[in-house]
mmCIF file with all atom_site columns, C-alpha atoms and ligand atoms in Angstrom:
data_model
loop_
_atom_site.group_PDB
_atom_site.id
_atom_site.type_symbol
_atom_site.label_atom_id
_atom_site.label_alt_id
_atom_site.label_comp_id
_atom_site.label_asym_id
_atom_site.label_entity_id
_atom_site.label_seq_id
_atom_site.pdbx_PDB_ins_code
_atom_site.Cartn_x
_atom_site.Cartn_y
_atom_site.Cartn_z
_atom_site.occupancy
_atom_site.B_iso_or_equiv
_atom_site.pdbx_formal_charge
_atom_site.auth_seq_id
_atom_site.auth_comp_id
_atom_site.auth_asym_id
_atom_site.auth_atom_id
_atom_site.pdbx_PDB_model_num
ATOM   1   C  CA  . MET A 1 1   ? 95.240  111.582 78.804  1.00 75.00 ? 1   MET A CA  1
ATOM   2   C  CA  . SER A 1 2   ? 95.963  114.643 80.932  1.00 93.00 ? 2   SER A CA  1
ATOM   3   C  CA  . ILE A 1 3   ? 99.082  114.771 83.048  1.00 98.00 ? 3   ILE A CA  1
ATOM   4   C  CA  . ASN A 1 4   ? 98.982  115.602 86.758  1.00 98.00 ? 4   ASN A CA  1
ATOM   5   C  CA  . VAL A 1 5   ? 101.867 117.000 88.759  1.00 98.00 ? 5   VAL A CA  1
ATOM   6   C  CA  . SER A 1 6   ? 102.398 116.188 92.413  1.00 98.00 ? 6   SER A CA  1
ATOM   7   C  CA  . ALA A 1 7   ? 104.859 118.570 94.097  1.00 99.00 ? 7   ALA A CA  1
ATOM   8   C  CA  . SER A 1 8   ? 107.095 116.793 96.599  1.00 98.00 ? 8   SER A CA  1
ATOM   9   C  CA  . ILE A 1 9   ? 107.591 119.111 99.556  1.00 98.00 ? 9   ILE A CA  1
ATOM   10  C  CA  . LEU A 1 10  ? 110.590 117.068 100.651 1.00 98.00 ? 10  LEU A CA  1
ATOM   11  C  CA  . GLY A 1 11  ? 112.352 119.359 98.177  1.00 98.00 ? 11  GLY A CA  1
ATOM   12  C  CA  . CYS A 1 12  ? 111.008 122.636 99.565  1.00 98.00 ? 12  CYS A CA  1
ATOM   13  C  CA  . ASP A 1 13  ? 112.343 125.096 102.129 1.00 98.00 ? 13  ASP A CA  1
ATOM   14  C  CA  . LEU A 1 14  ? 110.691 123.530 105.167 1.00 98.00 ? 14  LEU A CA  1
ATOM   15  C  CA  . SER A 1 15  ? 111.395 126.606 107.293 1.00 98.00 ? 15  SER A CA  1
ATOM   16  C  CA  . ASN A 1 16  ? 108.872 128.376 105.063 1.00 98.00 ? 16  ASN A CA  1
ATOM   17  C  CA  . LEU A 1 17  ? 106.374 125.585 104.612 1.00 98.00 ? 17  LEU A CA  1
ATOM   18  C  CA  . GLU A 1 18  ? 103.322 127.813 104.359 1.00 98.00 ? 18  GLU A CA  1
ATOM   19  C  CA  . SER A 1 19  ? 104.749 130.048 101.649 1.00 98.00 ? 19  SER A CA  1
ATOM   20  C  CA  . GLU A 1 20  ? 106.109 127.033 99.769  1.00 98.00 ? 20  GLU A CA  1
ATOM   21  C  CA  . LEU A 1 21  ? 102.668 125.423 99.822  1.00 98.00 ? 21  LEU A CA  1
ATOM   22  C  CA  . LYS A 1 22  ? 101.120 128.658 98.540  1.00 98.00 ? 22  LYS A CA  1
ATOM   23  C  CA  . ARG A 1 23  ? 103.713 128.754 95.755  1.00 98.00 ? 23  ARG A CA  1
ATOM   24  C  CA  . VAL A 1 24  ? 102.827 125.159 94.794  1.00 98.00 ? 24  VAL A CA  1
ATOM   25  C  CA  . GLU A 1 25  ? 99.149  126.038 94.677  1.00 98.00 ? 25  GLU A CA  1
ATOM   26  C  CA  . ALA A 1 26  ? 99.642  129.243 92.702  1.00 98.00 ? 26  ALA A CA  1
ATOM   27  C  CA  . SER A 1 27  ? 101.874 127.465 90.202  1.00 98.00 ? 27  SER A CA  1
ATOM   28  C  CA  . GLY A 1 28  ? 99.234  124.982 89.084  1.00 98.00 ? 28  GLY A CA  1
ATOM   29  C  CA  . ALA A 1 29  ? 100.301 121.741 90.774  1.00 98.00 ? 29  ALA A CA  1
ATOM   30  C  CA  . ASP A 1 30  ? 97.544  119.158 91.128  1.00 98.00 ? 30  ASP A CA  1
ATOM   31  C  CA  . TYR A 1 31  ? 98.692  117.530 94.378  1.00 98.00 ? 31  TYR A CA  1
ATOM   32  C  CA  . VAL A 1 32  ? 101.023 118.063 97.285  1.00 99.00 ? 32  VAL A CA  1
ATOM   33  C  CA  . HIS A 1 33  ? 103.229 114.962 97.562  1.00 99.00 ? 33  HIS A CA  1
ATOM   34  C  CA  . PHE A 1 34  ? 104.046 114.236 101.198 1.00 99.00 ? 34  PHE A CA  1
ATOM   35  C  CA  . ASP A 1 35  ? 106.942 111.789 101.768 1.00 98.00 ? 35  ASP A CA  1
ATOM   36  C  CA  . VAL A 1 36  ? 106.888 109.946 105.084 1.00 99.00 ? 36  VAL A CA  1
ATOM   37  C  CA  . MET A 1 37  ? 110.073 108.057 106.012 1.00 98.00 ? 37  MET A CA  1
ATOM   38  C  CA  . ASP A 1 38  ? 110.726 106.069 109.168 1.00 98.00 ? 38  ASP A CA  1
ATOM   39  C  CA  . GLY A 1 39  ? 114.478 105.458 109.017 1.00 98.00 ? 39  GLY A CA  1
ATOM   40  C  CA  . VAL A 1 40  ? 113.811 101.713 108.766 1.00 98.00 ? 40  VAL A CA  1
ATOM   41  C  CA  . PHE A 1 41  ? 112.116 101.029 105.459 1.00 98.00 ? 41  PHE A CA  1
ATOM   42  C  CA  . VAL A 1 42  ? 114.377 103.673 103.942 1.00 98.00 ? 42  VAL A CA  1
ATOM   43  C  CA  . ASN A 1 43  ? 117.627 105.151 105.126 1.00 98.00 ? 43  ASN A CA  1
ATOM   44  C  CA  . ASN A 1 44  ? 116.246 108.550 106.084 1.00 98.00 ? 44  ASN A CA  1
ATOM   45  C  CA  . ILE A 1 45  ? 113.678 110.179 108.371 1.00 98.00 ? 45  ILE A CA  1
ATOM   46  C  CA  . SER A 1 46  ? 111.444 112.945 107.073 1.00 98.00 ? 46  SER A CA  1
ATOM   47  C  CA  . PHE A 1 47  ? 108.174 114.142 108.655 1.00 98.00 ? 47  PHE A CA  1
ATOM   48  C  CA  . GLY A 1 48  ? 104.865 112.712 109.754 1.00 98.00 ? 48  GLY A CA  1
ATOM   49  C  CA  . LEU A 1 49  ? 101.451 113.299 111.261 1.00 98.00 ? 49  LEU A CA  1
ATOM   50  C  CA  . PRO A 1 50  ? 101.878 116.671 113.038 1.00 98.00 ? 50  PRO A CA  1
ATOM   51  C  CA  . VAL A 1 51  ? 103.421 118.238 109.948 1.00 98.00 ? 51  VAL A CA  1
ATOM   52  C  CA  . LEU A 1 52  ? 100.641 116.865 107.742 1.00 98.00 ? 52  LEU A CA  1
ATOM   53  C  CA  . LYS A 1 53  ? 98.049  118.386 110.055 1.00 98.00 ? 53  LYS A CA  1
ATOM   54  C  CA  . CYS A 1 54  ? 99.643  121.852 109.876 1.00 98.00 ? 54  CYS A CA  1
ATOM   55  C  CA  . ALA A 1 55  ? 100.313 121.674 106.151 1.00 98.00 ? 55  ALA A CA  1
ATOM   56  C  CA  . LYS A 1 56  ? 96.691  120.777 105.447 1.00 98.00 ? 56  LYS A CA  1
ATOM   57  C  CA  . ARG A 1 57  ? 95.568  123.919 107.247 1.00 98.00 ? 57  ARG A CA  1
ATOM   58  C  CA  . VAL A 1 58  ? 97.386  126.171 104.791 1.00 98.00 ? 58  VAL A CA  1
ATOM   59  C  CA  . SER A 1 59  ? 96.791  124.398 101.482 1.00 98.00 ? 59  SER A CA  1
ATOM   60  C  CA  . LYS A 1 60  ? 93.667  123.702 99.473  1.00 98.00 ? 60  LYS A CA  1
ATOM   61  C  CA  . LEU A 1 61  ? 95.319  121.088 97.281  1.00 98.00 ? 61  LEU A CA  1
ATOM   62  C  CA  . PRO A 1 62  ? 94.736  117.365 97.786  1.00 98.00 ? 62  PRO A CA  1
ATOM   63  C  CA  . PHE A 1 63  ? 97.535  115.622 99.679  1.00 99.00 ? 63  PHE A CA  1
ATOM   64  C  CA  . ASP A 1 64  ? 99.159  112.583 98.126  1.00 98.00 ? 64  ASP A CA  1
ATOM   65  C  CA  . VAL A 1 65  ? 100.873 110.798 101.017 1.00 99.00 ? 65  VAL A CA  1
ATOM   66  C  CA  . HIS A 1 66  ? 103.740 108.460 100.106 1.00 99.00 ? 66  HIS A CA  1
ATOM   67  C  CA  . LEU A 1 67  ? 104.456 106.145 103.023 1.00 99.00 ? 67  LEU A CA  1
ATOM   68  C  CA  . MET A 1 68  ? 108.002 104.782 103.106 1.00 99.00 ? 68  MET A CA  1
ATOM   69  C  CA  . ILE A 1 69  ? 107.545 103.072 106.462 1.00 99.00 ? 69  ILE A CA  1
ATOM   70  C  CA  . THR A 1 70  ? 107.499 99.474  107.679 1.00 98.00 ? 70  THR A CA  1
ATOM   71  C  CA  . SER A 1 71  ? 104.083 98.002  108.463 1.00 98.00 ? 71  SER A CA  1
ATOM   72  C  CA  . PRO A 1 72  ? 102.091 100.980 107.163 1.00 99.00 ? 72  PRO A CA  1
ATOM   73  C  CA  . GLU A 1 73  ? 98.891  99.344  108.460 1.00 98.00 ? 73  GLU A CA  1
ATOM   74  C  CA  . ARG A 1 74  ? 99.880  100.767 111.880 1.00 98.00 ? 74  ARG A CA  1
ATOM   75  C  CA  . TYR A 1 75  ? 99.501  104.343 110.648 1.00 98.00 ? 75  TYR A CA  1
ATOM   76  C  CA  . ILE A 1 76  ? 97.248  104.496 107.602 1.00 98.00 ? 76  ILE A CA  1
ATOM   77  C  CA  . GLU A 1 77  ? 94.053  105.372 109.469 1.00 98.00 ? 77  GLU A CA  1
ATOM   78  C  CA  . ARG A 1 78  ? 95.773  108.170 111.375 1.00 98.00 ? 78  ARG A CA  1
ATOM   79  C  CA  . PHE A 1 79  ? 97.208  109.640 108.179 1.00 98.00 ? 79  PHE A CA  1
ATOM   80  C  CA  . ILE A 1 80  ? 93.716  109.629 106.713 1.00 98.00 ? 80  ILE A CA  1
ATOM   81  C  CA  . ASP A 1 81  ? 92.281  111.267 109.844 1.00 98.00 ? 81  ASP A CA  1
ATOM   82  C  CA  . PHE A 1 82  ? 95.003  113.921 109.604 1.00 98.00 ? 82  PHE A CA  1
ATOM   83  C  CA  . GLY A 1 83  ? 93.996  114.778 106.047 1.00 98.00 ? 83  GLY A CA  1
ATOM   84  C  CA  . ALA A 1 84  ? 95.564  112.424 103.489 1.00 98.00 ? 84  ALA A CA  1
ATOM   85  C  CA  . ASP A 1 85  ? 93.531  112.417 100.264 1.00 98.00 ? 85  ASP A CA  1
ATOM   86  C  CA  . ASN A 1 86  ? 95.520  109.574 98.751  1.00 98.00 ? 86  ASN A CA  1
ATOM   87  C  CA  . ILE A 1 87  ? 97.766  107.068 100.476 1.00 98.00 ? 87  ILE A CA  1
ATOM   88  C  CA  . THR A 1 88  ? 100.436 105.157 98.630  1.00 99.00 ? 88  THR A CA  1
ATOM   89  C  CA  . PHE A 1 89  ? 102.360 102.441 100.475 1.00 99.00 ? 89  PHE A CA  1
ATOM   90  C  CA  . HIS A 1 90  ? 105.090 100.052 99.382  1.00 99.00 ? 90  HIS A CA  1
ATOM   91  C  CA  . ILE A 1 91  ? 104.297 96.429  98.749  1.00 98.00 ? 91  ILE A CA  1
ATOM   92  C  CA  . GLU A 1 92  ? 107.771 95.562  100.129 1.00 98.00 ? 92  GLU A CA  1
ATOM   93  C  CA  . SER A 1 93  ? 106.855 97.152  103.475 1.00 98.00 ? 93  SER A CA  1
ATOM   94  C  CA  . THR A 1 94  ? 103.981 94.921  104.628 1.00 98.00 ? 94  THR A CA  1
ATOM   95  C  CA  . ASP A 1 95  ? 102.463 91.444  104.658 1.00 98.00 ? 95  ASP A CA  1
ATOM   96  C  CA  . SER A 1 96  ? 98.998  93.020  104.918 1.00 98.00 ? 96  SER A CA  1
ATOM   97  C  CA  . ILE A 1 97  ? 98.639  94.568  101.482 1.00 98.00 ? 97  ILE A CA  1
ATOM   98  C  CA  . GLU A 1 98  ? 94.938  93.880  101.134 1.00 98.00 ? 98  GLU A CA  1
ATOM   99  C  CA  . SER A 1 99  ? 94.071  95.198  104.569 1.00 98.00 ? 99  SER A CA  1
ATOM   100 C  CA  . CYS A 1 100 ? 96.051  98.392  103.876 1.00 99.00 ? 100 CYS A CA  1
ATOM   101 C  CA  . ILE A 1 101 ? 94.007  98.868  100.708 1.00 98.00 ? 101 ILE A CA  1
ATOM   102 C  CA  . LYS A 1 102 ? 90.795  98.188  102.614 1.00 98.00 ? 102 LYS A CA  1
ATOM   103 C  CA  . MET A 1 103 ? 91.624  100.774 105.305 1.00 98.00 ? 103 MET A CA  1
ATOM   104 C  CA  . CYS A 1 104 ? 91.788  103.431 102.582 1.00 98.00 ? 104 CYS A CA  1
ATOM   105 C  CA  . ARG A 1 105 ? 88.639  102.182 100.865 1.00 98.00 ? 105 ARG A CA  1
ATOM   106 C  CA  . ASP A 1 106 ? 86.704  102.095 104.139 1.00 98.00 ? 106 ASP A CA  1
ATOM   107 C  CA  . LYS A 1 107 ? 87.551  105.734 104.777 1.00 98.00 ? 107 LYS A CA  1
ATOM   108 C  CA  . GLY A 1 108 ? 86.724  106.682 101.197 1.00 98.00 ? 108 GLY A CA  1
ATOM   109 C  CA  . ILE A 1 109 ? 90.118  107.884 99.973  1.00 98.00 ? 109 ILE A CA  1
ATOM   110 C  CA  . SER A 1 110 ? 92.107  106.773 96.974  1.00 98.00 ? 110 SER A CA  1
ATOM   111 C  CA  . VAL A 1 111 ? 94.954  104.303 97.349  1.00 99.00 ? 111 VAL A CA  1
ATOM   112 C  CA  . GLY A 1 112 ? 98.172  103.506 95.551  1.00 99.00 ? 112 GLY A CA  1
ATOM   113 C  CA  . ILE A 1 113 ? 100.798 100.787 95.819  1.00 99.00 ? 113 ILE A CA  1
ATOM   114 C  CA  . SER A 1 114 ? 104.443 101.354 95.108  1.00 99.00 ? 114 SER A CA  1
ATOM   115 C  CA  . ILE A 1 115 ? 107.559 99.382  94.234  1.00 98.00 ? 115 ILE A CA  1
ATOM   116 C  CA  . LYS A 1 116 ? 111.238 100.184 94.638  1.00 98.00 ? 116 LYS A CA  1
ATOM   117 C  CA  . PRO A 1 117 ? 113.485 100.095 91.568  1.00 98.00 ? 117 PRO A CA  1
ATOM   118 C  CA  . GLY A 1 118 ? 114.720 96.562  92.372  1.00 98.00 ? 118 GLY A CA  1
ATOM   119 C  CA  . THR A 1 119 ? 111.240 95.036  92.760  1.00 98.00 ? 119 THR A CA  1
ATOM   120 C  CA  . ASP A 1 120 ? 109.707 93.081  89.907  1.00 98.00 ? 120 ASP A CA  1
ATOM   121 C  CA  . VAL A 1 121 ? 106.681 94.857  88.461  1.00 98.00 ? 121 VAL A CA  1
ATOM   122 C  CA  . SER A 1 122 ? 104.698 91.612  88.234  1.00 98.00 ? 122 SER A CA  1
ATOM   123 C  CA  . LEU A 1 123 ? 104.370 91.673  92.035  1.00 98.00 ? 123 LEU A CA  1
ATOM   124 C  CA  . VAL A 1 124 ? 101.768 94.441  91.745  1.00 98.00 ? 124 VAL A CA  1
ATOM   125 C  CA  . TYR A 1 125 ? 99.602  92.534  89.233  1.00 98.00 ? 125 TYR A CA  1
ATOM   126 C  CA  . PRO A 1 126 ? 97.469  90.723  91.836  1.00 98.00 ? 126 PRO A CA  1
ATOM   127 C  CA  . TYR A 1 127 ? 96.374  94.104  93.275  1.00 98.00 ? 127 TYR A CA  1
ATOM   128 C  CA  . LEU A 1 128 ? 95.747  96.093  90.097  1.00 98.00 ? 128 LEU A CA  1
ATOM   129 C  CA  . GLU A 1 129 ? 91.981  95.759  90.279  1.00 98.00 ? 129 GLU A CA  1
ATOM   130 C  CA  . LEU A 1 130 ? 91.962  96.897  93.915  1.00 98.00 ? 130 LEU A CA  1
ATOM   131 C  CA  . VAL A 1 131 ? 93.943  100.141 93.721  1.00 98.00 ? 131 VAL A CA  1
ATOM   132 C  CA  . ASP A 1 132 ? 93.626  103.510 92.010  1.00 98.00 ? 132 ASP A CA  1
ATOM   133 C  CA  . MET A 1 133 ? 97.287  104.056 91.316  1.00 98.00 ? 133 MET A CA  1
ATOM   134 C  CA  . VAL A 1 134 ? 100.645 102.304 91.003  1.00 99.00 ? 134 VAL A CA  1
ATOM   135 C  CA  . LEU A 1 135 ? 103.762 104.298 91.852  1.00 99.00 ? 135 LEU A CA  1
ATOM   136 C  CA  . ILE A 1 136 ? 106.897 103.186 90.042  1.00 99.00 ? 136 ILE A CA  1
ATOM   137 C  CA  . MET A 1 137 ? 109.896 104.573 91.940  1.00 99.00 ? 137 MET A CA  1
ATOM   138 C  CA  . THR A 1 138 ? 112.418 105.918 89.471  1.00 98.00 ? 138 THR A CA  1
ATOM   139 C  CA  . VAL A 1 139 ? 115.078 106.400 92.168  1.00 98.00 ? 139 VAL A CA  1
ATOM   140 C  CA  . GLU A 1 140 ? 115.883 104.395 95.294  1.00 98.00 ? 140 GLU A CA  1
ATOM   141 C  CA  . PRO A 1 141 ? 113.441 105.863 97.837  1.00 98.00 ? 141 PRO A CA  1
ATOM   142 C  CA  . GLY A 1 142 ? 114.857 107.907 100.709 1.00 98.00 ? 142 GLY A CA  1
ATOM   143 C  CA  . PHE A 1 143 ? 116.212 111.124 99.254  1.00 98.00 ? 143 PHE A CA  1
ATOM   144 C  CA  . GLY A 1 144 ? 115.303 113.894 96.845  1.00 98.00 ? 144 GLY A CA  1
ATOM   145 C  CA  . GLY A 1 145 ? 117.705 115.168 94.230  1.00 98.00 ? 145 GLY A CA  1
ATOM   146 C  CA  . GLN A 1 146 ? 118.858 111.819 92.837  1.00 98.00 ? 146 GLN A CA  1
ATOM   147 C  CA  . GLY A 1 147 ? 119.255 110.900 89.167  1.00 98.00 ? 147 GLY A CA  1
ATOM   148 C  CA  . PHE A 1 148 ? 116.445 109.134 87.285  1.00 98.00 ? 148 PHE A CA  1
ATOM   149 C  CA  . ILE A 1 149 ? 117.135 105.410 86.760  1.00 98.00 ? 149 ILE A CA  1
ATOM   150 C  CA  . GLU A 1 150 ? 116.769 105.033 82.993  1.00 98.00 ? 150 GLU A CA  1
ATOM   151 C  CA  . ASN A 1 151 ? 115.750 101.395 82.860  1.00 97.00 ? 151 ASN A CA  1
ATOM   152 C  CA  . MET A 1 152 ? 112.625 102.102 84.907  1.00 98.00 ? 152 MET A CA  1
ATOM   153 C  CA  . VAL A 1 153 ? 111.111 103.235 81.603  1.00 98.00 ? 153 VAL A CA  1
ATOM   154 C  CA  . GLU A 1 154 ? 110.709 99.582  80.564  1.00 98.00 ? 154 GLU A CA  1
ATOM   155 C  CA  . LYS A 1 155 ? 108.951 98.837  83.825  1.00 98.00 ? 155 LYS A CA  1
ATOM   156 C  CA  . ILE A 1 156 ? 106.441 101.629 83.209  1.00 98.00 ? 156 ILE A CA  1
ATOM   157 C  CA  . LYS A 1 157 ? 105.762 100.295 79.700  1.00 98.00 ? 157 LYS A CA  1
ATOM   158 C  CA  . THR A 1 158 ? 105.274 96.739  80.970  1.00 98.00 ? 158 THR A CA  1
ATOM   159 C  CA  . LEU A 1 159 ? 102.864 97.902  83.652  1.00 98.00 ? 159 LEU A CA  1
ATOM   160 C  CA  . ASN A 1 160 ? 100.940 100.099 81.231  1.00 98.00 ? 160 ASN A CA  1
ATOM   161 C  CA  . LYS A 1 161 ? 100.558 97.150  78.849  1.00 98.00 ? 161 LYS A CA  1
ATOM   162 C  CA  . LYS A 1 162 ? 99.239  94.935  81.637  1.00 98.00 ? 162 LYS A CA  1
ATOM   163 C  CA  . ILE A 1 163 ? 96.726  97.596  82.748  1.00 98.00 ? 163 ILE A CA  1
ATOM   164 C  CA  . ASN A 1 164 ? 95.490  97.993  79.166  1.00 98.00 ? 164 ASN A CA  1
ATOM   165 C  CA  . GLU A 1 165 ? 95.293  94.224  78.579  1.00 98.00 ? 165 GLU A CA  1
ATOM   166 C  CA  . ARG A 1 166 ? 92.973  93.955  81.556  1.00 98.00 ? 166 ARG A CA  1
ATOM   167 C  CA  . GLY A 1 167 ? 90.896  96.892  80.339  1.00 98.00 ? 167 GLY A CA  1
ATOM   168 C  CA  . LEU A 1 168 ? 91.550  98.833  83.541  1.00 98.00 ? 168 LEU A CA  1
ATOM   169 C  CA  . ASN A 1 169 ? 91.749  102.551 84.114  1.00 97.00 ? 169 ASN A CA  1
ATOM   170 C  CA  . LYS A 1 170 ? 94.584  103.044 86.619  1.00 98.00 ? 170 LYS A CA  1
ATOM   171 C  CA  . VAL A 1 171 ? 97.014  105.882 87.203  1.00 98.00 ? 171 VAL A CA  1
ATOM   172 C  CA  . ILE A 1 172 ? 100.722 105.215 86.815  1.00 98.00 ? 172 ILE A CA  1
ATOM   173 C  CA  . GLN A 1 173 ? 102.709 107.614 88.988  1.00 99.00 ? 173 GLN A CA  1
ATOM   174 C  CA  . VAL A 1 174 ? 106.472 108.087 88.813  1.00 98.00 ? 174 VAL A CA  1
ATOM   175 C  CA  . ASP A 1 175 ? 108.667 109.556 91.533  1.00 99.00 ? 175 ASP A CA  1
ATOM   176 C  CA  . GLY A 1 176 ? 112.355 110.441 91.512  1.00 98.00 ? 176 GLY A CA  1
ATOM   177 C  CA  . GLY A 1 177 ? 114.541 112.465 89.184  1.00 98.00 ? 177 GLY A CA  1
ATOM   178 C  CA  . ILE A 1 178 ? 111.607 113.872 87.210  1.00 98.00 ? 178 ILE A CA  1
ATOM   179 C  CA  . ASN A 1 179 ? 112.422 116.986 85.190  1.00 98.00 ? 179 ASN A CA  1
ATOM   180 C  CA  . GLU A 1 180 ? 111.879 118.342 81.670  1.00 96.00 ? 180 GLU A CA  1
ATOM   181 C  CA  . LYS A 1 181 ? 114.334 115.781 80.243  1.00 97.00 ? 181 LYS A CA  1
ATOM   182 C  CA  . THR A 1 182 ? 112.913 112.687 81.913  1.00 98.00 ? 182 THR A CA  1
ATOM   183 C  CA  . ALA A 1 183 ? 109.210 113.623 81.817  1.00 98.00 ? 183 ALA A CA  1
ATOM   184 C  CA  . PRO A 1 184 ? 108.674 113.049 78.069  1.00 97.00 ? 184 PRO A CA  1
ATOM   185 C  CA  . GLN A 1 185 ? 109.904 109.452 78.219  1.00 97.00 ? 185 GLN A CA  1
ATOM   186 C  CA  . VAL A 1 186 ? 107.822 108.499 81.253  1.00 98.00 ? 186 VAL A CA  1
ATOM   187 C  CA  . ILE A 1 187 ? 104.733 110.097 79.714  1.00 97.00 ? 187 ILE A CA  1
ATOM   188 C  CA  . LEU A 1 188 ? 105.285 108.241 76.439  1.00 97.00 ? 188 LEU A CA  1
ATOM   189 C  CA  . SER A 1 189 ? 105.594 105.039 78.452  1.00 98.00 ? 189 SER A CA  1
ATOM   190 C  CA  . GLY A 1 190 ? 102.218 105.545 80.137  1.00 98.00 ? 190 GLY A CA  1
ATOM   191 C  CA  . ALA A 1 191 ? 102.794 107.574 83.315  1.00 98.00 ? 191 ALA A CA  1
ATOM   192 C  CA  . THR A 1 192 ? 100.144 110.237 83.934  1.00 98.00 ? 192 THR A CA  1
ATOM   193 C  CA  . ASN A 1 193 ? 101.072 111.454 87.424  1.00 98.00 ? 193 ASN A CA  1
ATOM   194 C  CA  . LEU A 1 194 ? 104.528 112.955 87.858  1.00 98.00 ? 194 LEU A CA  1
ATOM   195 C  CA  . VAL A 1 195 ? 106.046 113.612 91.273  1.00 99.00 ? 195 VAL A CA  1
ATOM   196 C  CA  . ALA A 1 196 ? 108.727 116.289 91.259  1.00 98.00 ? 196 ALA A CA  1
ATOM   197 C  CA  . GLY A 1 197 ? 110.664 117.842 94.119  1.00 98.00 ? 197 GLY A CA  1
ATOM   198 C  CA  . THR A 1 198 ? 114.028 119.353 93.243  1.00 98.00 ? 198 THR A CA  1
ATOM   199 C  CA  . TYR A 1 199 ? 113.036 120.337 89.706  1.00 98.00 ? 199 TYR A CA  1
ATOM   200 C  CA  . LEU A 1 200 ? 110.105 122.412 90.989  1.00 98.00 ? 200 LEU A CA  1
ATOM   201 C  CA  . PHE A 1 201 ? 111.457 123.928 94.190  1.00 98.00 ? 201 PHE A CA  1
ATOM   202 C  CA  . LYS A 1 202 ? 114.810 124.945 92.709  1.00 97.00 ? 202 LYS A CA  1
ATOM   203 C  CA  . ALA A 1 203 ? 112.984 126.907 90.011  1.00 97.00 ? 203 ALA A CA  1
ATOM   204 C  CA  . ASP A 1 204 ? 112.600 130.672 89.856  1.00 96.00 ? 204 ASP A CA  1
ATOM   205 C  CA  . ASP A 1 205 ? 109.407 130.104 87.915  1.00 98.00 ? 205 ASP A CA  1
ATOM   206 C  CA  . MET A 1 206 ? 107.676 127.010 89.259  1.00 98.00 ? 206 MET A CA  1
ATOM   207 C  CA  . ALA A 1 207 ? 104.568 127.526 87.115  1.00 98.00 ? 207 ALA A CA  1
ATOM   208 C  CA  . GLU A 1 208 ? 106.622 127.349 83.943  1.00 98.00 ? 208 GLU A CA  1
ATOM   209 C  CA  . ARG A 1 209 ? 108.207 124.088 85.071  1.00 98.00 ? 209 ARG A CA  1
ATOM   210 C  CA  . ILE A 1 210 ? 104.837 122.572 85.918  1.00 98.00 ? 210 ILE A CA  1
ATOM   211 C  CA  . ARG A 1 211 ? 103.619 123.547 82.444  1.00 97.00 ? 211 ARG A CA  1
ATOM   212 C  CA  . LYS A 1 212 ? 106.679 121.934 80.896  1.00 97.00 ? 212 LYS A CA  1
ATOM   213 C  CA  . LEU A 1 213 ? 106.136 118.709 82.820  1.00 97.00 ? 213 LEU A CA  1
ATOM   214 C  CA  . LYS A 1 214 ? 102.483 118.584 81.808  1.00 95.00 ? 214 LYS A CA  1
ATOM   215 C  CA  . GLN A 1 215 ? 103.238 119.184 78.159  1.00 90.00 ? 215 GLN A CA  1
ATOM   216 C  CA  . GLY A 1 216 ? 105.936 116.547 78.211  1.00 81.00 ? 216 GLY A CA  1
ATOM   217 C  CA  . ILE A 1 217 ? 108.434 118.900 76.593  1.00 60.00 ? 217 ILE A CA  1
HETATM 218 C  C1  . DX5 B 2 .   ? 112.173 110.011 97.386  1.00 93.03 ? 1   DX5 B C1  1
HETATM 219 C  C2  . DX5 B 2 .   ? 110.820 110.637 97.432  1.00 93.03 ? 1   DX5 B C2  1
HETATM 220 C  C3  . DX5 B 2 .   ? 110.543 111.628 96.367  1.00 93.03 ? 1   DX5 B C3  1
HETATM 221 C  C4  . DX5 B 2 .   ? 111.491 112.803 96.302  1.00 93.03 ? 1   DX5 B C4  1
HETATM 222 C  C5  . DX5 B 2 .   ? 111.602 113.194 94.851  1.00 93.03 ? 1   DX5 B C5  1
HETATM 223 O  O1  . DX5 B 2 .   ? 112.187 108.877 98.167  1.00 93.03 ? 1   DX5 B O1  1
HETATM 224 O  O2  . DX5 B 2 .   ? 109.809 109.643 97.340  1.00 93.03 ? 1   DX5 B O2  1
HETATM 225 O  O3  . DX5 B 2 .   ? 109.190 112.074 96.391  1.00 93.03 ? 1   DX5 B O3  1
HETATM 226 O  O4  . DX5 B 2 .   ? 111.113 113.925 97.060  1.00 93.03 ? 1   DX5 B O4  1
HETATM 227 O  O5  . DX5 B 2 .   ? 112.546 114.176 94.737  1.00 93.03 ? 1   DX5 B O5  1
HETATM 228 P  P1  . DX5 B 2 .   ? 113.196 114.595 93.351  1.00 93.03 ? 1   DX5 B P1  1
HETATM 229 O  O6  . DX5 B 2 .   ? 112.097 115.066 92.460  1.00 93.03 ? 1   DX5 B O6  1
HETATM 230 O  O7  . DX5 B 2 .   ? 114.145 115.651 93.756  1.00 93.03 ? 1   DX5 B O7  1
HETATM 231 O  O8  . DX5 B 2 .   ? 113.876 113.358 92.782  1.00 93.03 ? 1   DX5 B O8  1
HETATM 232 ZN ZN1 . ZN  B 3 .   ? 107.715 110.276 97.124  1.00 93.03 ? 2   ZN  B ZN1 1
#
């Protein structure tokens, strides 16, 4: 199974967004990870639709939009219209999980569901057939630069087992504290899409770090 890397621009120098996006592209990342926070679902505010629109203009990579907002059904269609290639929303953030999935399906983009570290993984099981990806948060969402929560590894393994038992082909994405030390264990546990912010943007040689993440070493 090949490993994809999604570069979280929350960790970049936002005053140089265009050059940071070019660096991501030139370094071999597979996706741009775009973290949207509303100050309600999580304790921070990041960026939203106008920034997505501008960022899309200067990057050829697909955009993986991670919505950390309450009632994402209010915004999903607009994020798609502004260029999201994948939308991932949190199951804790809405009572309309199936209609959020349908909004993405109807507009022909891929869709993921996510859970916070404190949420039981079994809560995603009813939706596994309906989504393309499950994002297991490996830090409390809201901020970059936090330490990986070690016991999330078990959660990834449990989810991977469930996906295999059902004979499904779904992507497990991980987000938070991913670096060359934590990547091997999440990959061994079944994750194939790694989000990384700090580890990539603090690097002198981003391409080397992306290679390391993909090799799991
Ligand atoms: C946190 C965000 C992450 C964050 C990851 O809520 O979802 O995407 O940018 O940053 P690092 O890789 O620094 O933990
Ligand atoms: Zn994220």
